[in-house]
Tab-separated table of C-alpha atoms and ligand atoms in Angstrom:
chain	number	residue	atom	x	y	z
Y	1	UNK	CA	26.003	10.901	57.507
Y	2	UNK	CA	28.932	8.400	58.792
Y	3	UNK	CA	29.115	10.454	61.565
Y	4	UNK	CA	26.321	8.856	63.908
Y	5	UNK	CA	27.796	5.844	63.702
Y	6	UNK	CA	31.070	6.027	65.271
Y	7	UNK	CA	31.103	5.575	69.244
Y	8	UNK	CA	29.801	8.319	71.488
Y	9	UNK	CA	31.972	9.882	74.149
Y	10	UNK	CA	28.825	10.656	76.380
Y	11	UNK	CA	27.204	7.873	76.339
Y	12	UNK	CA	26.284	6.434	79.552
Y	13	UNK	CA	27.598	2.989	80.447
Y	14	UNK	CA	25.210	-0.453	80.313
Y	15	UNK	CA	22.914	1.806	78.812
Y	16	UNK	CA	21.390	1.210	75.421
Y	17	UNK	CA	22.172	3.781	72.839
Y	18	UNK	CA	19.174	2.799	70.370
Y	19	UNK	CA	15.889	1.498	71.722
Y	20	UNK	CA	13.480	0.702	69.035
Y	21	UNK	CA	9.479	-0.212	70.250
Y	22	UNK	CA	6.860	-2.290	68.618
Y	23	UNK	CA	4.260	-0.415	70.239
Y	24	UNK	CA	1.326	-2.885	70.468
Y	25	UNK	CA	-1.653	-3.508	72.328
Y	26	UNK	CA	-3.509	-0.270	71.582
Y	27	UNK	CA	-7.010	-2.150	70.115
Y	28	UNK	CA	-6.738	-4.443	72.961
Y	29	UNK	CA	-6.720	-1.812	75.387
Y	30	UNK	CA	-9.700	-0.266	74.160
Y	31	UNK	CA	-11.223	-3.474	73.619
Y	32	UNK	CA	-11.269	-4.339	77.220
Y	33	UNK	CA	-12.748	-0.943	78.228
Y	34	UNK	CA	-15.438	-1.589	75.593
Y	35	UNK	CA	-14.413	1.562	73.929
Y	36	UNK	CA	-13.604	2.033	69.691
Y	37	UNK	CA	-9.847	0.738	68.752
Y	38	UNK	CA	-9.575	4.195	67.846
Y	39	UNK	CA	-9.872	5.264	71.727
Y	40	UNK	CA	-6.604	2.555	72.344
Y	41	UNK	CA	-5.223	4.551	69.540
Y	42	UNK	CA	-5.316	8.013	71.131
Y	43	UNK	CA	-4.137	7.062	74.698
Y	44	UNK	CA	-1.259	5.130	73.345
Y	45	UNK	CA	-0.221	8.202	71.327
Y	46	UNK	CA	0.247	10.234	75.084
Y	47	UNK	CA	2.078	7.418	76.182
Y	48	UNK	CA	4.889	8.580	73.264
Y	49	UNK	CA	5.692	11.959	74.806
Y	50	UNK	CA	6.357	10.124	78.447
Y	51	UNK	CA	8.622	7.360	76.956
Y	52	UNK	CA	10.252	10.693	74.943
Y	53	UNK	CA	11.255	12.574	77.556
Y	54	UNK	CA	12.086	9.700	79.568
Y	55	UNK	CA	15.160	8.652	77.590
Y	56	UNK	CA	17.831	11.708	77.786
Y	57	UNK	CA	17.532	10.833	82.044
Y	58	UNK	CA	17.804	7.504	81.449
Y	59	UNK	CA	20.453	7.956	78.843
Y	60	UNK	CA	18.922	6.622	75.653
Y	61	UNK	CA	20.356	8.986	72.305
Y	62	UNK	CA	18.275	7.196	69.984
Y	63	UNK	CA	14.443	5.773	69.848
Y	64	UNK	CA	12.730	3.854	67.203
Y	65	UNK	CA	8.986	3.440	67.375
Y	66	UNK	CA	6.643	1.571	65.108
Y	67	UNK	CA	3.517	3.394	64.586
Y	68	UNK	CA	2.414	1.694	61.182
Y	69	UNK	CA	3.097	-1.088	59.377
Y	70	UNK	CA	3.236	-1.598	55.334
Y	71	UNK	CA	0.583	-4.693	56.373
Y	72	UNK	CA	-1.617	-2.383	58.703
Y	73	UNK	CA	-3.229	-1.151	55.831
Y	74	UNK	CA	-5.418	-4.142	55.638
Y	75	UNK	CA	-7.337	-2.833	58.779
Y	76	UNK	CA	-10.728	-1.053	58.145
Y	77	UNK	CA	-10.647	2.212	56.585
Y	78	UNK	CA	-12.197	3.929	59.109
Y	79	UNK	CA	-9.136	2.985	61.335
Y	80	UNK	CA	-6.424	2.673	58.732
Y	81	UNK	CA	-7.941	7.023	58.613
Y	82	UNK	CA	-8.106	7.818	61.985
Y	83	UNK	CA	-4.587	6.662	62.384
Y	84	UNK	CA	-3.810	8.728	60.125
Y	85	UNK	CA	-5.276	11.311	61.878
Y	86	UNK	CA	-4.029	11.059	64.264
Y	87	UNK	CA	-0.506	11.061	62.921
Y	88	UNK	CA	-1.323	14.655	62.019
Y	89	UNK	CA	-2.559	15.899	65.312
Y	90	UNK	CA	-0.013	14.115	66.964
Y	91	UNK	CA	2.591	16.508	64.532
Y	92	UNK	CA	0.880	19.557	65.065
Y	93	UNK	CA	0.131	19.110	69.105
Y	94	UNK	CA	4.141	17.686	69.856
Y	95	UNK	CA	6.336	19.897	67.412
Y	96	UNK	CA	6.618	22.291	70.482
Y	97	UNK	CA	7.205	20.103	73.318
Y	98	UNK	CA	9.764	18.228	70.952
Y	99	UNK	CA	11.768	21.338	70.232
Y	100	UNK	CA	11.684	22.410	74.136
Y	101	UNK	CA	12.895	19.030	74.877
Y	102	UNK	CA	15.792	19.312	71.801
Y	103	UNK	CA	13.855	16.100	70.390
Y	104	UNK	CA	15.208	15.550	66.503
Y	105	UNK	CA	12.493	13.963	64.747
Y	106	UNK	CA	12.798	11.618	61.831
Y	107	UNK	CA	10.405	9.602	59.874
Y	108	UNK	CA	11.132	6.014	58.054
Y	109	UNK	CA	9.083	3.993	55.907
Y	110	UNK	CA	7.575	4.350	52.470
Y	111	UNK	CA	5.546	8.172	52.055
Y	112	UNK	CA	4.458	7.293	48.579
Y	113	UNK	CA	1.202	5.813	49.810
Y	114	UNK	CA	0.996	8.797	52.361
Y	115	UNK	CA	-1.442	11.247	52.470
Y	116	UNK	CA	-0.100	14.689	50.941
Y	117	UNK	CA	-1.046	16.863	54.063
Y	118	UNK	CA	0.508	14.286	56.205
Y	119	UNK	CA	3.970	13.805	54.406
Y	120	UNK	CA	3.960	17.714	54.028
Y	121	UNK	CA	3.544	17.928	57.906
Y	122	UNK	CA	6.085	14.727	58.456
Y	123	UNK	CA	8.928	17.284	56.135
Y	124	UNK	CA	7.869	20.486	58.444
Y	125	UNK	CA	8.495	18.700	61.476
Y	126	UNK	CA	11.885	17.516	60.189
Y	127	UNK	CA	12.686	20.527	59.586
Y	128	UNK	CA	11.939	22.353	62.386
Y	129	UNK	CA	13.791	19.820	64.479
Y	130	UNK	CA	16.936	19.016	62.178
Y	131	UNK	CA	19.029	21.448	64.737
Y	132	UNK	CA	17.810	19.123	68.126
Y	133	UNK	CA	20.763	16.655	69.234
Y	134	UNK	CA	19.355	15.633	73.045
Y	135	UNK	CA	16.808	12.700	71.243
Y	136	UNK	CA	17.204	11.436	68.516
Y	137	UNK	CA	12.811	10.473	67.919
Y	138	UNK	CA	12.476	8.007	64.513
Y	139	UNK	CA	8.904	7.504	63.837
Y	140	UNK	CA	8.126	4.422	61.252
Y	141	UNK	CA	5.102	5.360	59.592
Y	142	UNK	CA	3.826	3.052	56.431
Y	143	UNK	CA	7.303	1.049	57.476
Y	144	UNK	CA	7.844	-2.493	56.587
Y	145	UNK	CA	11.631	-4.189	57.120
Y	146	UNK	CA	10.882	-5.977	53.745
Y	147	UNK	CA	10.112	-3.336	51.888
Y	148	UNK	CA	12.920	-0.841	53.294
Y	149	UNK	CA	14.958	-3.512	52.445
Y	150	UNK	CA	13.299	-4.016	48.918
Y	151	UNK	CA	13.671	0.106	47.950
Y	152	UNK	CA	16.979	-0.017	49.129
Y	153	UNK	CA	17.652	-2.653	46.502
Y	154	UNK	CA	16.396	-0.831	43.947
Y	155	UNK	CA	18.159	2.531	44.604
Y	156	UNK	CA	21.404	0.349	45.070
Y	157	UNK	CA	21.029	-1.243	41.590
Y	158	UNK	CA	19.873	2.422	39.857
Y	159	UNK	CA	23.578	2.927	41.128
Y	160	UNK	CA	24.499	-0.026	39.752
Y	161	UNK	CA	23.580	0.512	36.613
Y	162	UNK	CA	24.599	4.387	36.273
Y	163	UNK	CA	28.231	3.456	36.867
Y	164	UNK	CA	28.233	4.952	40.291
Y	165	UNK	CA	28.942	1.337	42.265
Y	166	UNK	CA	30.484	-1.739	41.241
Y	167	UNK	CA	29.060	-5.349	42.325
Y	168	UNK	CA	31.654	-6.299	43.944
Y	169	UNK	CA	31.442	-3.354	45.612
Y	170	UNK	CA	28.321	-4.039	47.173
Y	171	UNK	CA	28.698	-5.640	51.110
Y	172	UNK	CA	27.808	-5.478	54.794
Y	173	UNK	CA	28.809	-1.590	54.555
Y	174	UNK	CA	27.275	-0.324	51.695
Y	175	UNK	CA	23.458	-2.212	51.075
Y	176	UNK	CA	22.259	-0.347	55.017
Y	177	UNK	CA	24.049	3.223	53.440
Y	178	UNK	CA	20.682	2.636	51.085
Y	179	UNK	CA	17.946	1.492	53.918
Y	180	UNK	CA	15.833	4.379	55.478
Y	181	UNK	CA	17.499	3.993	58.850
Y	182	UNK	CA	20.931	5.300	57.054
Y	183	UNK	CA	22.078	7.717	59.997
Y	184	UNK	CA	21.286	5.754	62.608
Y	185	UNK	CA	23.029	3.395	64.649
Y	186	UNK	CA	21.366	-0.017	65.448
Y	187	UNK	CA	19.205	-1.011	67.917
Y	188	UNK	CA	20.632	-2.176	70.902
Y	189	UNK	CA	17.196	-3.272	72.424
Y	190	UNK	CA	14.222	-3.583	71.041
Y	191	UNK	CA	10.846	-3.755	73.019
Y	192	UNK	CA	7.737	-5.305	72.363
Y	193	UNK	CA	4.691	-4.544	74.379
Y	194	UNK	CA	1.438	-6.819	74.602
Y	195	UNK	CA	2.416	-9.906	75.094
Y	196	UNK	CA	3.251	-10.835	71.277
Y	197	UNK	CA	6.705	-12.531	70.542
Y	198	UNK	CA	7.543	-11.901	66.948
Y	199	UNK	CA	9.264	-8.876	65.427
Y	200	UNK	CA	6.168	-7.767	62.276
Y	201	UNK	CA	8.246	-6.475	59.552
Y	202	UNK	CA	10.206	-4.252	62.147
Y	203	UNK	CA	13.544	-3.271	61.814
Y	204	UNK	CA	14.614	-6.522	60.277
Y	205	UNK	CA	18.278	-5.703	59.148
Y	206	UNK	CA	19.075	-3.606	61.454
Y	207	UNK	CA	18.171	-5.828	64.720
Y	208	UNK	CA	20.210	-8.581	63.258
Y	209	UNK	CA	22.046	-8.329	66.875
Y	210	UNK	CA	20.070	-6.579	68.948
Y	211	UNK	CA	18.433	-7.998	72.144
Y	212	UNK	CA	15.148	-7.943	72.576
Y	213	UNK	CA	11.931	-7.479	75.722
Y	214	UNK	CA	8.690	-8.952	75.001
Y	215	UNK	CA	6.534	-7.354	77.602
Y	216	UNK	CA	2.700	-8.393	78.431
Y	217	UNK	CA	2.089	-4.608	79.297
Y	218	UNK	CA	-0.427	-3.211	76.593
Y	219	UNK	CA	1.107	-0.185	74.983
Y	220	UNK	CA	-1.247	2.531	76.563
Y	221	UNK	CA	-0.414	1.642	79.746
Y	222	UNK	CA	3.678	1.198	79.300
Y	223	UNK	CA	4.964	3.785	81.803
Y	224	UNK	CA	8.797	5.624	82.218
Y	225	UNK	CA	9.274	3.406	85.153
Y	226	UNK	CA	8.685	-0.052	83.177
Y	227	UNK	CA	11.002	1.592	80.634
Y	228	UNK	CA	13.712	2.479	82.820
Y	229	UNK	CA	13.366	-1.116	83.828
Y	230	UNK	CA	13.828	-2.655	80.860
Y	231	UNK	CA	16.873	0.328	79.660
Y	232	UNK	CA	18.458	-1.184	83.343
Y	233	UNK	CA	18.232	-4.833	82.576
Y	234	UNK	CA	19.839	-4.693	79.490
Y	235	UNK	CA	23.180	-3.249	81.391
Y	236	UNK	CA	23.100	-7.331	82.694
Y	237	UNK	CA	23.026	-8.602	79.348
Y	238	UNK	CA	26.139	-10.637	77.765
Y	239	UNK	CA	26.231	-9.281	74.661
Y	240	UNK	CA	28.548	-11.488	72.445
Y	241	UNK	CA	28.170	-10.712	68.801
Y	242	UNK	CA	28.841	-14.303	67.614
Y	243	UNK	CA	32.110	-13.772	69.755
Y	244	UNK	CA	33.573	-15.254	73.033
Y	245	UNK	CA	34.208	-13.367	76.024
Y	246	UNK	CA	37.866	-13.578	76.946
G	1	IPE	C1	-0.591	-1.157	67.787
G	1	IPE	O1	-1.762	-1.557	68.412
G	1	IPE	C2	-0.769	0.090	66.952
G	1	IPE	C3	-0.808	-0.164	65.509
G	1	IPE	C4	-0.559	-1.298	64.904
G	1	IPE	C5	-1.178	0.966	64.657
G	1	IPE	P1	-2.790	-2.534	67.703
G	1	IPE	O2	-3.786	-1.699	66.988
G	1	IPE	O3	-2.100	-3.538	66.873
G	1	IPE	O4	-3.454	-3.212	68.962
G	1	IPE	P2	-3.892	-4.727	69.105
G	1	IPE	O5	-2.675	-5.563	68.789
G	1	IPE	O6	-4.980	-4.973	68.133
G	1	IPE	O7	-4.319	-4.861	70.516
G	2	IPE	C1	3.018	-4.199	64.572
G	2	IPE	O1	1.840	-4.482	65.236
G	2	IPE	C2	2.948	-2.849	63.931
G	2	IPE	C3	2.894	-1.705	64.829
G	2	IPE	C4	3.000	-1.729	66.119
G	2	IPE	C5	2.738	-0.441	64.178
G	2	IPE	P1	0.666	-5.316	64.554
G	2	IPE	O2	-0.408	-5.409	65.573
G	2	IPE	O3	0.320	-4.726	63.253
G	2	IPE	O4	1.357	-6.728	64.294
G	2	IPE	P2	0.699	-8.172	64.150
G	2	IPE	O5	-0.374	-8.071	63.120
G	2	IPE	O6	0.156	-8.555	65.486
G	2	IPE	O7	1.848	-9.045	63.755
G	3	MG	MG1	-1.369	-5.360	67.251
């Protein structure tokens, strides 16, 4: 599980390692075309498999991407359900291409409030990918920084109380070996698209030091060129970690 975290001997230099994406824009898009939200919803969900196979060229190991928030549930229901729909298909259709492309797929967030079908289709796909090691895919579905943090919490103090960890025990090192995002490193960048500047729940430990894109580009129309761009730019970036260069 420790494993992940320690440096990797093929990554590629000025490169992020972890890009995580706040994939927004998707209602707009349709919007504008006078088409259903839904409708921004299904072309942004092609745009994944692009931005997927995109990253072992570029060099990314690791990518994050937000496809629904703890708050999103206050949309309609007939969106709030074909989102999750289309979580489904999306399983179903990609499990192939993933494994071609040695894509490992994970899934973060909260699957009590998931539908049973999905969650049984989020475990398959798991599964069937735990052997890939080329991309490392995390999708956050029902995924809220709060409440990752919040569950993590609560599992930490179970441990707490059981005898297995001591308070003074509990730091820096130990409270993330609880969060969801457990095995993975941090994000080194993380991009926003549509034109938004705040972070919504995302990732909100884990980017405590990561640098960040905020993009005007709605997500359905993000291409692999824009995020080679971005993966390139960040090579230029003075990353100091509270530090100062020597
Ligand atoms: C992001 O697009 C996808 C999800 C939140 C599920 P939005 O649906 O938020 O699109 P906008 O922000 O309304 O344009
Ligand atoms: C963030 O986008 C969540 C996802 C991209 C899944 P939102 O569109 O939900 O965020 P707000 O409401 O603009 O902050
Ligand atoms: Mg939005």
């Amino acid at each position: 599980m420790e494993l992940e975290r320690q440096p990797d001997p093929g990554h590629v230099p000025g490169c992020p390692r972890h890009v995580a994406i706040i994939m927004d824009g998707n209602g707009r898009w349709a919007t504008q075309r006078g088409r259903p939200r839904l409708f921004g919803h299904h072309a942004g969900a092609r745009r994944v498999r692009e931005i997927v196979e995109a990253c072992p060229r570029i060099g990314v190991e690791y990518l994050t991407i937000f496809a629904f928030s703890t708050e999103n549930w206050k949309r309609t229901q007939v969106e709030v359900a074909g989102l999750m729909s289309l979580f489904k298909r999306y399983i179903i259709r990609e499990t192939r291409a993933l494994n071609v492309n040695g894509v490992r797929v994970r899934f973060i967030g909260d699957r009590v409030r998931l539908d049973k079908n999905l969650t049984r289709l989020m475990g398959e796909l798991e599964q069937a990918t735990a052997a890939n090691t080329r991309v490392h895919l995390t999708i956050a579905i029902n995924y809220g920084g709060r409440d990752e943090v919040a569950r993590a919490t609560r599992r930490l103090a179970q441990d707490v109380a059981a005898g297995n960890l001591k308070p003074d025990q509990v730091d820096e090192e130990t409270l993330p070996r609880y969060l969801d995002t457990h095995v993975l490193p941090d994000p080194d960048l993380v991009i926003r698209t549509s034109g938004e500047a705040r972070i919504s729940n995302f990732l909100l430990w884990q980017s405590a030091y990561s640098e960040y894109e905020f993009i005007d580009t709605l997500w359905p129309d993000f291409t692999q060129a824009e995020f080679e761009h971005l993966c390139t730019a960040y090579g230029g970036r003075d990353r100091r970690f509270g530090g100062v260069k020597a």
